[in-house]
mmCIF file of C-alpha atoms in Angstrom:
data_model
loop_
_atom_site.group_PDB
_atom_site.id
_atom_site.type_symbol
_atom_site.label_atom_id
_atom_site.label_comp_id
_atom_site.label_asym_id
_atom_site.label_seq_id
_atom_site.Cartn_x
_atom_site.Cartn_y
_atom_site.Cartn_z
ATOM 1 C CA MET A 881 -0.109 0.016 0.031
ATOM 2 C CA SER A 882 1.472 3.339 -1.023
ATOM 3 C CA ARG A 883 1.402 6.361 1.279
ATOM 4 C CA ASN A 884 1.162 9.674 -0.428
ATOM 5 C CA ILE A 885 2.675 11.784 2.364
ATOM 6 C CA THR A 886 6.057 13.289 3.166
ATOM 7 C CA PHE A 887 7.071 13.740 6.729
ATOM 8 C CA SER A 888 8.746 17.092 7.368
ATOM 9 C CA PRO A 889 10.590 18.043 10.602
ATOM 10 C CA ASP A 890 8.706 20.002 13.140
ATOM 11 C CA GLU A 891 5.370 19.045 11.614
ATOM 12 C CA TYR A 892 2.652 16.928 13.389
ATOM 13 C CA TYR A 893 1.126 13.741 12.098
ATOM 14 C CA HIS A 894 -1.735 11.403 13.022
ATOM 15 C CA CYS A 895 -0.427 7.946 12.485
ATOM 16 C CA TYR A 896 -2.445 4.775 12.749
ATOM 17 C CA SER A 897 -2.501 1.184 11.813
ATOM 18 C CA ARG A 898 -4.840 -1.801 11.940
ATOM 19 C CA GLY A 899 -4.434 -5.430 12.217
ATOM 20 C CA THR A 900 -4.290 -7.414 8.897
ATOM 21 C CA GLU A 901 -7.809 -8.407 7.810
ATOM 22 C CA LYS A 902 -9.103 -6.344 10.759
ATOM 23 C CA ARG A 903 -7.885 -8.899 13.181
ATOM 24 C CA LYS A 904 -7.440 -8.208 16.891
ATOM 25 C CA VAL A 905 -3.854 -7.339 17.724
ATOM 26 C CA PHE A 906 -4.438 -6.901 21.477
ATOM 27 C CA LEU A 907 -5.910 -9.985 23.132
ATOM 28 C CA ASP A 908 -5.201 -9.231 26.787
ATOM 29 C CA LYS A 909 -3.554 -6.932 29.279
ATOM 30 C CA ALA A 910 -0.228 -8.295 28.639
ATOM 31 C CA ASP A 911 -0.426 -7.421 24.994
ATOM 32 C CA TYR A 912 -1.532 -3.848 25.782
ATOM 33 C CA HIS A 913 1.360 -3.516 28.275
ATOM 34 C CA ARG A 914 3.961 -4.742 25.761
ATOM 35 C CA PHE A 915 2.849 -2.196 23.108
ATOM 36 C CA ILE A 916 2.904 0.549 25.631
ATOM 37 C CA HIS A 917 6.406 -0.496 26.722
ATOM 38 C CA LEU A 918 7.435 -0.445 23.129
ATOM 39 C CA LEU A 919 6.095 3.005 22.640
ATOM 40 C CA PHE A 920 8.732 4.146 25.159
ATOM 41 C CA ILE A 921 11.550 1.791 24.275
ATOM 42 C CA CYS A 922 11.456 2.099 20.488
ATOM 43 C CA ASN A 923 11.417 5.875 20.617
ATOM 44 C CA SER A 924 15.247 5.964 20.732
ATOM 45 C CA GLU A 925 17.962 6.422 18.288
ATOM 46 C CA SER A 926 19.722 3.485 19.824
ATOM 47 C CA LYS A 927 18.966 -0.088 18.992
ATOM 48 C CA ILE A 928 16.644 -1.956 21.182
ATOM 49 C CA HIS A 929 17.259 -5.237 23.018
ATOM 50 C CA LEU A 930 14.273 -6.425 24.809
ATOM 51 C CA SER A 931 16.381 -8.961 26.669
ATOM 52 C CA ASP A 932 17.922 -6.042 28.524
ATOM 53 C CA TYR A 933 14.665 -5.371 30.139
ATOM 54 C CA LYS A 934 13.753 -8.804 31.180
ATOM 55 C CA GLY A 935 12.747 -8.990 34.883
ATOM 56 C CA ARG A 936 11.830 -5.371 35.254
ATOM 57 C CA SER A 937 8.431 -4.516 36.455
ATOM 58 C CA PHE A 938 5.872 -2.553 34.310
ATOM 59 C CA THR A 939 6.739 0.854 35.840
ATOM 60 C CA GLU A 940 10.591 0.128 36.025
ATOM 61 C CA ILE A 941 10.732 -0.068 32.156
ATOM 62 C CA PHE A 942 9.948 3.732 32.041
ATOM 63 C CA GLU A 943 12.944 4.418 34.199
ATOM 64 C CA ILE A 944 15.551 3.476 31.693
ATOM 65 C CA ASP A 945 17.712 6.074 29.914
ATOM 66 C CA ARG A 946 16.755 5.813 26.205
ATOM 67 C CA GLY A 947 19.126 8.502 25.018
ATOM 68 C CA GLU A 948 17.877 10.735 22.204
ATOM 69 C CA THR A 949 14.337 10.067 21.036
ATOM 70 C CA LEU A 950 13.265 9.667 17.402
ATOM 71 C CA VAL A 951 9.892 11.511 17.562
ATOM 72 C CA ASP A 952 7.826 13.432 20.067
ATOM 73 C CA VAL A 953 4.621 11.752 21.151
ATOM 74 C CA GLY A 954 1.539 13.931 21.847
ATOM 75 C CA ALA A 955 -1.177 11.402 22.318
ATOM 76 C CA TYR A 956 -1.932 7.693 21.818
ATOM 77 C CA CYS A 957 -4.689 5.209 22.115
ATOM 78 C CA LEU A 958 -4.712 1.414 21.656
ATOM 79 C CA MET A 959 -7.927 -0.376 20.469
ATOM 80 C CA THR A 960 -8.556 -4.046 20.129
ATOM 81 C CA ASN A 961 -7.611 -4.192 16.393
ATOM 82 C CA HIS A 962 -5.801 -0.854 15.766
ATOM 83 C CA PHE A 963 -3.910 2.001 17.413
ATOM 84 C CA HIS A 964 -3.630 5.767 16.938
ATOM 85 C CA LEU A 965 -0.587 8.066 17.594
ATOM 86 C CA LEU A 966 -0.009 11.736 17.386
ATOM 87 C CA LEU A 967 3.667 12.257 16.519
ATOM 88 C CA LYS A 968 5.969 15.178 15.657
ATOM 89 C CA GLU A 969 8.781 14.562 13.264
ATOM 90 C CA LYS A 970 12.092 15.602 14.792
ATOM 91 C CA LYS A 971 14.465 14.686 11.843
ATOM 92 C CA ASP A 972 13.861 13.449 8.261
ATOM 93 C CA GLY A 973 12.946 9.868 8.346
ATOM 94 C CA ASN A 974 12.434 9.539 12.148
ATOM 95 C CA ILE A 975 8.711 8.812 12.165
ATOM 96 C CA SER A 976 9.107 6.139 9.518
ATOM 97 C CA LEU A 977 12.053 4.516 11.568
ATOM 98 C CA PHE A 978 10.127 4.763 14.768
ATOM 99 C CA MET A 979 7.024 3.178 13.305
ATOM 100 C CA GLN A 980 9.023 0.402 11.737
ATOM 101 C CA LYS A 981 10.764 -0.361 15.026
ATOM 102 C CA LEU A 982 7.493 -0.322 16.970
ATOM 103 C CA MET A 983 5.473 -2.474 14.595
ATOM 104 C CA THR A 984 8.200 -4.853 13.883
ATOM 105 C CA ALA A 985 9.041 -5.306 17.631
ATOM 106 C CA TYR A 986 5.367 -5.934 18.610
ATOM 107 C CA THR A 987 4.769 -8.283 15.601
ATOM 108 C CA MET A 988 7.792 -10.444 16.749
ATOM 109 C CA TYR A 989 6.387 -10.588 20.323
ATOM 110 C CA PHE A 990 2.784 -11.381 19.173
ATOM 111 C CA ASN A 991 3.787 -14.021 16.794
ATOM 112 C CA LYS A 992 6.034 -15.730 19.335
ATOM 113 C CA ARG A 993 3.483 -15.568 22.078
ATOM 114 C CA TYR A 994 0.683 -16.913 19.939
ATOM 115 C CA GLU A 995 2.671 -19.243 17.817
ATOM 116 C CA ARG A 996 1.861 -17.652 14.468
ATOM 117 C CA SER A 997 3.837 -16.224 11.575
ATOM 118 C CA GLY A 998 3.517 -13.587 8.942
ATOM 119 C CA ALA A 999 2.320 -9.996 9.020
ATOM 120 C CA LEU A 1000 0.268 -8.778 11.951
ATOM 121 C CA PHE A 1001 -0.596 -5.258 10.697
ATOM 122 C CA GLU A 1002 -1.693 -4.024 7.292
ATOM 123 C CA SER A 1003 1.212 -3.622 4.953
ATOM 124 C CA ARG A 1004 2.020 0.110 5.877
ATOM 125 C CA PHE A 1005 0.918 2.398 8.597
ATOM 126 C CA ARG A 1006 -1.269 5.344 7.577
ATOM 127 C CA ALA A 1007 -0.675 8.916 8.307
ATOM 128 C CA LYS A 1008 -2.447 12.250 8.133
ATOM 129 C CA HIS A 1009 -0.671 15.627 8.241
ATOM 130 C CA CYS A 1010 -2.054 17.801 10.938
ATOM 131 C CA ASP A 1011 -1.463 20.920 8.783
ATOM 132 C CA THR A 1012 -3.763 23.346 10.513
ATOM 133 C CA ASP A 1013 -4.059 24.387 14.078
ATOM 134 C CA GLU A 1014 -7.794 23.467 14.009
ATOM 135 C CA TYR A 1015 -7.168 19.907 12.811
ATOM 136 C CA LEU A 1016 -4.185 19.405 15.230
ATOM 137 C CA LYS A 1017 -6.314 20.481 18.229
ATOM 138 C CA TYR A 1018 -9.156 18.250 16.982
ATOM 139 C CA ILE A 1019 -6.952 15.162 16.753
ATOM 140 C CA PHE A 1020 -6.299 15.227 20.509
ATOM 141 C CA SER A 1021 -10.091 14.815 21.047
ATOM 142 C CA TYR A 1022 -10.499 12.271 18.205
ATOM 143 C CA ILE A 1023 -7.713 9.977 19.620
ATOM 144 C CA HIS A 1024 -8.751 10.162 23.204
ATOM 145 C CA LEU A 1025 -12.516 9.542 22.546
ATOM 146 C CA ASN A 1026 -11.881 6.405 20.457
ATOM 147 C CA PRO A 1027 -12.426 3.981 23.328
ATOM 148 C CA ILE A 1028 -16.045 5.126 23.841
ATOM 149 C CA LYS A 1029 -17.028 3.001 20.857
ATOM 150 C CA LEU A 1030 -16.014 -0.106 22.863
ATOM 151 C CA MET A 1031 -18.906 0.853 25.084
ATOM 152 C CA ASP A 1032 -21.184 2.209 22.326
ATOM 153 C CA PRO A 1033 -20.184 1.427 18.764
ATOM 154 C CA LYS A 1034 -22.794 3.834 17.270
ATOM 155 C CA TRP A 1035 -22.139 6.830 19.454
ATOM 156 C CA LYS A 1036 -20.479 9.020 16.731
ATOM 157 C CA GLU A 1037 -23.670 8.698 14.581
ATOM 158 C CA SER A 1038 -26.406 8.809 17.389
ATOM 159 C CA GLY A 1039 -24.636 10.690 20.128
ATOM 160 C CA ILE A 1040 -23.946 9.771 23.692
ATOM 161 C CA LYS A 1041 -27.041 8.959 25.755
ATOM 162 C CA ASN A 1042 -25.202 8.830 29.170
ATOM 163 C CA LYS A 1043 -22.508 11.398 29.360
ATOM 164 C CA LYS A 1044 -21.478 10.345 32.872
ATOM 165 C CA LEU A 1045 -21.112 6.774 31.914
ATOM 166 C CA ALA A 1046 -18.888 7.785 28.960
ATOM 167 C CA GLU A 1047 -16.760 9.843 31.369
ATOM 168 C CA LYS A 1048 -16.444 6.915 33.678
ATOM 169 C CA PHE A 1049 -15.433 4.532 30.903
ATOM 170 C CA LEU A 1050 -12.709 6.867 29.633
ATOM 171 C CA SER A 1051 -11.341 7.202 33.276
ATOM 172 C CA ASP A 1052 -11.287 3.371 33.548
ATOM 173 C CA TYR A 1053 -9.657 2.870 30.262
ATOM 174 C CA GLU A 1054 -5.786 2.721 30.825
ATOM 175 C CA TYR A 1055 -4.531 2.082 27.301
ATOM 176 C CA SER A 1056 -4.442 5.659 26.109
ATOM 177 C CA SER A 1057 -2.815 8.953 27.239
ATOM 178 C CA TYR A 1058 -6.294 10.258 28.466
ATOM 179 C CA LEU A 1059 -5.436 9.757 32.039
ATOM 180 C CA ASP A 1060 -2.001 11.645 31.631
ATOM 181 C CA TYR A 1061 -3.944 14.720 30.292
ATOM 182 C CA MET A 1062 -6.376 14.439 33.159
ATOM 183 C CA GLY A 1063 -3.597 14.891 35.645
ATOM 184 C CA GLU A 1064 -3.015 11.314 36.826
ATOM 185 C CA ASN A 1065 0.660 10.639 37.744
ATOM 186 C CA ARG A 1066 1.586 7.455 35.840
ATOM 187 C CA ALA A 1067 4.900 5.876 35.092
ATOM 188 C CA GLN A 1068 3.965 5.631 31.340
ATOM 189 C CA GLY A 1069 3.380 9.435 31.351
ATOM 190 C CA VAL A 1070 6.980 9.749 30.201
ATOM 191 C CA ILE A 1071 5.979 8.380 26.722
ATOM 192 C CA LEU A 1072 4.574 11.835 26.068
ATOM 193 C CA ASN A 1073 6.497 15.072 25.351
ATOM 194 C CA ARG A 1074 3.761 17.540 25.684
ATOM 195 C CA LYS A 1075 6.115 20.507 25.573
ATOM 196 C CA SER A 1076 6.686 19.947 21.840
ATOM 197 C CA PHE A 1077 2.891 20.415 21.152
ATOM 198 C CA PRO A 1078 0.856 23.553 21.376
ATOM 199 C CA GLU A 1079 -0.390 24.266 24.866
ATOM 200 C CA TYR A 1080 -4.086 23.742 23.999
ATOM 201 C CA PHE A 1081 -4.874 22.317 27.420
ATOM 202 C CA PRO A 1082 -2.985 24.180 30.154
ATOM 203 C CA ASN A 1083 -4.813 22.230 32.702
ATOM 204 C CA LYS A 1084 -7.095 19.330 33.343
ATOM 205 C CA LYS A 1085 -10.350 21.431 33.092
ATOM 206 C CA GLU A 1086 -9.544 22.767 29.716
ATOM 207 C CA PHE A 1087 -8.806 19.350 28.319
ATOM 208 C CA GLU A 1088 -11.921 17.876 29.707
ATOM 209 C CA MET A 1089 -14.013 20.772 28.461
ATOM 210 C CA GLU A 1090 -12.596 20.395 24.830
ATOM 211 C CA LEU A 1091 -13.279 16.617 24.760
ATOM 212 C CA PHE A 1092 -16.697 16.680 26.079
ATOM 213 C CA ASP A 1093 -17.635 19.630 23.887
ATOM 214 C CA TRP A 1094 -17.373 17.074 21.082
ATOM 215 C CA ILE A 1095 -19.611 14.657 22.944
ATOM 216 C CA ASP A 1096 -22.205 17.271 23.511
ATOM 217 C CA SER A 1097 -22.217 18.591 19.992
ATOM 218 C CA SER A 1098 -22.353 15.028 18.503
ATOM 219 C CA ASN A 1099 -20.232 16.046 15.427
ATOM 220 C CA ILE A 1100 -17.112 14.165 15.996
ATOM 221 C CA THR A 1101 -17.427 12.664 12.439
ATOM 222 C CA VAL A 1102 -17.141 16.004 10.736
ATOM 223 C CA LYS A 1103 -13.308 15.855 10.229
ATOM 224 C CA VAL A 1104 -12.562 12.199 11.092
ATOM 225 C CA GLU A 1105 -9.543 10.722 9.357
ATOM 226 C CA PRO A 1106 -9.867 7.745 8.917
ATOM 227 C CA SER A 1107 -13.624 7.365 8.684
ATOM 228 C CA PRO A 1108 -15.301 5.818 11.737
ATOM 229 C CA SER A 1109 -16.498 2.831 9.701
ATOM 230 C CA SER A 1110 -12.954 1.682 8.965
ATOM 231 C CA TYR A 1111 -11.075 2.416 12.267
#
Protein backbone atom coordinates (compact mmCIF):
# COMPACT_ATOMS: atom_id res chain seq x y z
CA MET A 1 0.00 0.00 0.00
CA SER A 2 1.50 3.34 -1.00
CA ARG A 3 1.40 6.33 1.34
CA ASN A 4 1.14 9.68 -0.39
CA ILE A 5 2.68 11.79 2.35
CA THR A 6 6.08 13.29 3.11
CA PHE A 7 7.10 13.73 6.73
CA SER A 8 8.74 17.08 7.42
CA PRO A 9 10.68 18.06 10.55
CA ASP A 10 8.75 20.06 13.15
CA GLU A 11 5.41 19.01 11.66
CA TYR A 12 2.67 16.96 13.33
CA TYR A 13 1.12 13.72 12.07
CA HIS A 14 -1.73 11.43 13.05
CA CYS A 15 -0.38 7.90 12.48
CA TYR A 16 -2.43 4.75 12.74
CA SER A 17 -2.50 1.12 11.74
CA ARG A 18 -4.89 -1.81 11.92
CA GLY A 19 -4.46 -5.55 12.19
CA THR A 20 -4.32 -7.38 8.90
CA GLU A 21 -7.82 -8.45 7.80
CA LYS A 22 -9.09 -6.35 10.73
CA ARG A 23 -7.88 -8.99 13.17
CA LYS A 24 -7.46 -8.22 16.86
CA VAL A 25 -3.89 -7.32 17.74
CA PHE A 26 -4.37 -6.90 21.51
CA LEU A 27 -5.88 -9.97 23.14
CA ASP A 28 -5.22 -9.32 26.81
CA LYS A 29 -3.63 -6.92 29.28
CA ALA A 30 -0.15 -8.30 28.66
CA ASP A 31 -0.41 -7.40 24.97
CA TYR A 32 -1.47 -3.85 25.72
CA HIS A 33 1.32 -3.48 28.25
CA ARG A 34 3.93 -4.77 25.81
CA PHE A 35 2.87 -2.25 23.16
CA ILE A 36 2.91 0.58 25.70
CA HIS A 37 6.42 -0.46 26.74
CA LEU A 38 7.46 -0.44 23.09
CA LEU A 39 6.07 3.07 22.59
CA PHE A 40 8.69 4.11 25.11
CA ILE A 41 11.57 1.76 24.28
CA CYS A 42 11.40 2.05 20.47
CA ASN A 43 11.43 5.83 20.64
CA SER A 44 15.19 5.98 20.73
CA GLU A 45 18.01 6.50 18.27
CA SER A 46 19.71 3.50 19.87
CA LYS A 47 19.02 -0.10 18.94
CA ILE A 48 16.61 -1.94 21.21
CA HIS A 49 17.33 -5.23 22.93
CA LEU A 50 14.25 -6.37 24.82
CA SER A 51 16.31 -8.98 26.67
CA ASP A 52 17.95 -6.08 28.53
CA TYR A 53 14.63 -5.31 30.20
CA LYS A 54 13.73 -8.85 31.25
CA GLY A 55 12.68 -9.06 34.88
CA ARG A 56 11.80 -5.38 35.22
CA SER A 57 8.35 -4.45 36.47
CA PHE A 58 5.85 -2.55 34.32
CA THR A 59 6.82 0.78 35.90
CA GLU A 60 10.58 0.12 36.00
CA ILE A 61 10.74 -0.06 32.19
CA PHE A 62 9.95 3.65 32.03
CA GLU A 63 12.94 4.52 34.22
CA ILE A 64 15.59 3.47 31.69
CA ASP A 65 17.71 6.03 29.87
CA ARG A 66 16.75 5.82 26.18
CA GLY A 67 19.10 8.54 25.00
CA GLU A 68 17.91 10.78 22.17
CA THR A 69 14.35 10.11 21.02
CA LEU A 70 13.28 9.72 17.40
CA VAL A 71 9.91 11.47 17.66
CA ASP A 72 7.82 13.47 20.08
CA VAL A 73 4.60 11.72 21.12
CA GLY A 74 1.61 13.95 21.84
CA ALA A 75 -1.15 11.37 22.31
CA TYR A 76 -1.90 7.68 21.81
CA CYS A 77 -4.74 5.20 22.05
CA LEU A 78 -4.74 1.42 21.66
CA MET A 79 -7.92 -0.34 20.53
CA THR A 80 -8.54 -4.05 20.09
CA ASN A 81 -7.57 -4.18 16.41
CA HIS A 82 -5.78 -0.88 15.79
CA PHE A 83 -3.90 2.01 17.35
CA HIS A 84 -3.62 5.78 16.97
CA LEU A 85 -0.59 8.00 17.60
CA LEU A 86 -0.02 11.74 17.37
CA LEU A 87 3.63 12.31 16.48
CA LYS A 88 5.98 15.17 15.73
CA GLU A 89 8.79 14.58 13.24
CA LYS A 90 12.13 15.61 14.74
CA LYS A 91 14.46 14.70 11.86
CA ASP A 92 13.91 13.48 8.31
CA GLY A 93 12.93 9.82 8.36
CA ASN A 94 12.42 9.51 12.11
CA ILE A 95 8.68 8.85 12.11
CA SER A 96 9.11 6.10 9.54
CA LEU A 97 11.98 4.58 11.53
CA PHE A 98 10.06 4.76 14.79
CA MET A 99 6.97 3.15 13.31
CA GLN A 100 9.05 0.41 11.71
CA LYS A 101 10.77 -0.38 15.01
CA LEU A 102 7.50 -0.29 16.94
CA MET A 103 5.44 -2.45 14.60
CA THR A 104 8.24 -4.95 13.93
CA ALA A 105 9.02 -5.40 17.62
CA TYR A 106 5.37 -5.88 18.53
CA THR A 107 4.77 -8.30 15.64
CA MET A 108 7.75 -10.42 16.74
CA TYR A 109 6.42 -10.51 20.31
CA PHE A 110 2.85 -11.32 19.20
CA ASN A 111 3.87 -14.05 16.77
CA LYS A 112 6.09 -15.75 19.31
CA ARG A 113 3.50 -15.58 22.07
CA TYR A 114 0.64 -16.91 19.93
CA GLU A 115 2.72 -19.28 17.80
CA ARG A 116 1.88 -17.68 14.49
CA SER A 117 3.87 -16.24 11.58
CA GLY A 118 3.52 -13.55 8.97
CA ALA A 119 2.32 -9.97 8.99
CA LEU A 120 0.26 -8.76 11.94
CA PHE A 121 -0.58 -5.27 10.71
CA GLU A 122 -1.71 -4.00 7.33
CA SER A 123 1.21 -3.55 4.95
CA ARG A 124 1.99 0.07 5.84
CA PHE A 125 0.89 2.38 8.58
CA ARG A 126 -1.27 5.29 7.54
CA ALA A 127 -0.66 8.94 8.32
CA LYS A 128 -2.44 12.25 8.10
CA HIS A 129 -0.62 15.59 8.22
CA CYS A 130 -2.08 17.82 10.93
CA ASP A 131 -1.50 20.87 8.79
CA THR A 132 -3.83 23.33 10.50
CA ASP A 133 -4.11 24.42 14.09
CA GLU A 134 -7.78 23.47 14.07
CA TYR A 135 -7.12 19.92 12.87
CA LEU A 136 -4.21 19.36 15.25
CA LYS A 137 -6.32 20.38 18.24
CA TYR A 138 -9.18 18.22 17.01
CA ILE A 139 -6.96 15.12 16.75
CA PHE A 140 -6.33 15.20 20.50
CA SER A 141 -10.08 14.78 21.01
CA TYR A 142 -10.49 12.19 18.27
CA ILE A 143 -7.71 9.96 19.61
CA HIS A 144 -8.79 10.15 23.24
CA LEU A 145 -12.49 9.60 22.55
CA ASN A 146 -11.87 6.44 20.50
CA PRO A 147 -12.44 3.99 23.38
CA ILE A 148 -16.06 5.09 23.77
CA LYS A 149 -16.99 2.97 20.78
CA LEU A 150 -16.05 -0.10 22.83
CA MET A 151 -18.92 0.90 25.09
CA ASP A 152 -21.25 2.23 22.38
CA PRO A 153 -20.21 1.40 18.78
CA LYS A 154 -22.74 3.85 17.27
CA TRP A 155 -22.12 6.85 19.50
CA LYS A 156 -20.53 8.94 16.72
CA GLU A 157 -23.65 8.62 14.61
CA SER A 158 -26.35 8.72 17.30
CA GLY A 159 -24.65 10.66 20.08
CA ILE A 160 -23.95 9.77 23.71
CA LYS A 161 -27.03 8.92 25.73
CA ASN A 162 -25.25 8.81 29.09
CA LYS A 163 -22.42 11.33 29.34
CA LYS A 164 -21.47 10.39 32.90
CA LEU A 165 -21.13 6.75 31.89
CA ALA A 166 -18.88 7.78 28.97
CA GLU A 167 -16.69 9.85 31.29
CA LYS A 168 -16.43 6.93 33.70
CA PHE A 169 -15.51 4.54 30.87
CA LEU A 170 -12.69 6.81 29.67
CA SER A 171 -11.41 7.21 33.23
CA ASP A 172 -11.21 3.43 33.58
CA TYR A 173 -9.54 2.88 30.21
CA GLU A 174 -5.80 2.70 30.83
CA TYR A 175 -4.55 2.09 27.28
CA SER A 176 -4.44 5.68 26.09
CA SER A 177 -2.88 8.97 27.17
CA TYR A 178 -6.26 10.28 28.37
CA LEU A 179 -5.38 9.78 32.05
CA ASP A 180 -2.09 11.64 31.61
CA TYR A 181 -3.95 14.68 30.31
CA MET A 182 -6.41 14.32 33.17
CA GLY A 183 -3.55 14.83 35.60
CA GLU A 184 -2.97 11.25 36.78
CA ASN A 185 0.65 10.62 37.70
CA ARG A 186 1.54 7.40 35.84
CA ALA A 187 4.91 5.85 35.05
CA GLN A 188 3.95 5.64 31.36
CA GLY A 189 3.36 9.40 31.32
CA VAL A 190 6.99 9.76 30.18
CA ILE A 191 5.95 8.42 26.76
CA LEU A 192 4.56 11.87 26.04
CA ASN A 193 6.52 15.03 25.31
CA ARG A 194 3.73 17.55 25.71
CA LYS A 195 6.11 20.54 25.57
CA SER A 196 6.67 19.85 21.86
CA PHE A 197 2.98 20.42 21.10
CA PRO A 198 0.89 23.58 21.33
CA GLU A 199 -0.45 24.23 24.82
CA TYR A 200 -4.09 23.74 23.95
CA PHE A 201 -4.86 22.29 27.36
CA PRO A 202 -2.99 24.17 30.10
CA ASN A 203 -4.89 22.25 32.76
CA LYS A 204 -7.18 19.27 33.32
CA LYS A 205 -10.32 21.39 33.16
CA GLU A 206 -9.51 22.79 29.69
CA PHE A 207 -8.74 19.32 28.36
CA GLU A 208 -11.95 17.87 29.78
CA MET A 209 -14.04 20.74 28.41
CA GLU A 210 -12.59 20.32 24.91
CA LEU A 211 -13.24 16.59 24.79
CA PHE A 212 -16.75 16.69 26.09
CA ASP A 213 -17.69 19.59 23.87
CA TRP A 214 -17.34 17.05 21.05
CA ILE A 215 -19.61 14.62 22.87
CA ASP A 216 -22.19 17.30 23.52
CA SER A 217 -22.16 18.52 19.92
CA SER A 218 -22.33 14.96 18.51
CA ASN A 219 -20.32 16.01 15.44
CA ILE A 220 -17.10 14.07 15.96
CA THR A 221 -17.45 12.62 12.43
CA VAL A 222 -17.09 15.97 10.68
CA LYS A 223 -13.33 15.79 10.18
CA VAL A 224 -12.53 12.22 11.08
CA GLU A 225 -9.54 10.68 9.33
CA PRO A 226 -9.88 7.75 8.89
CA SER A 227 -13.62 7.29 8.69
CA PRO A 228 -15.32 5.80 11.76
CA SER A 229 -16.50 2.86 9.70
CA SER A 230 -12.94 1.74 8.95
CA TYR A 231 -11.13 2.38 12.27
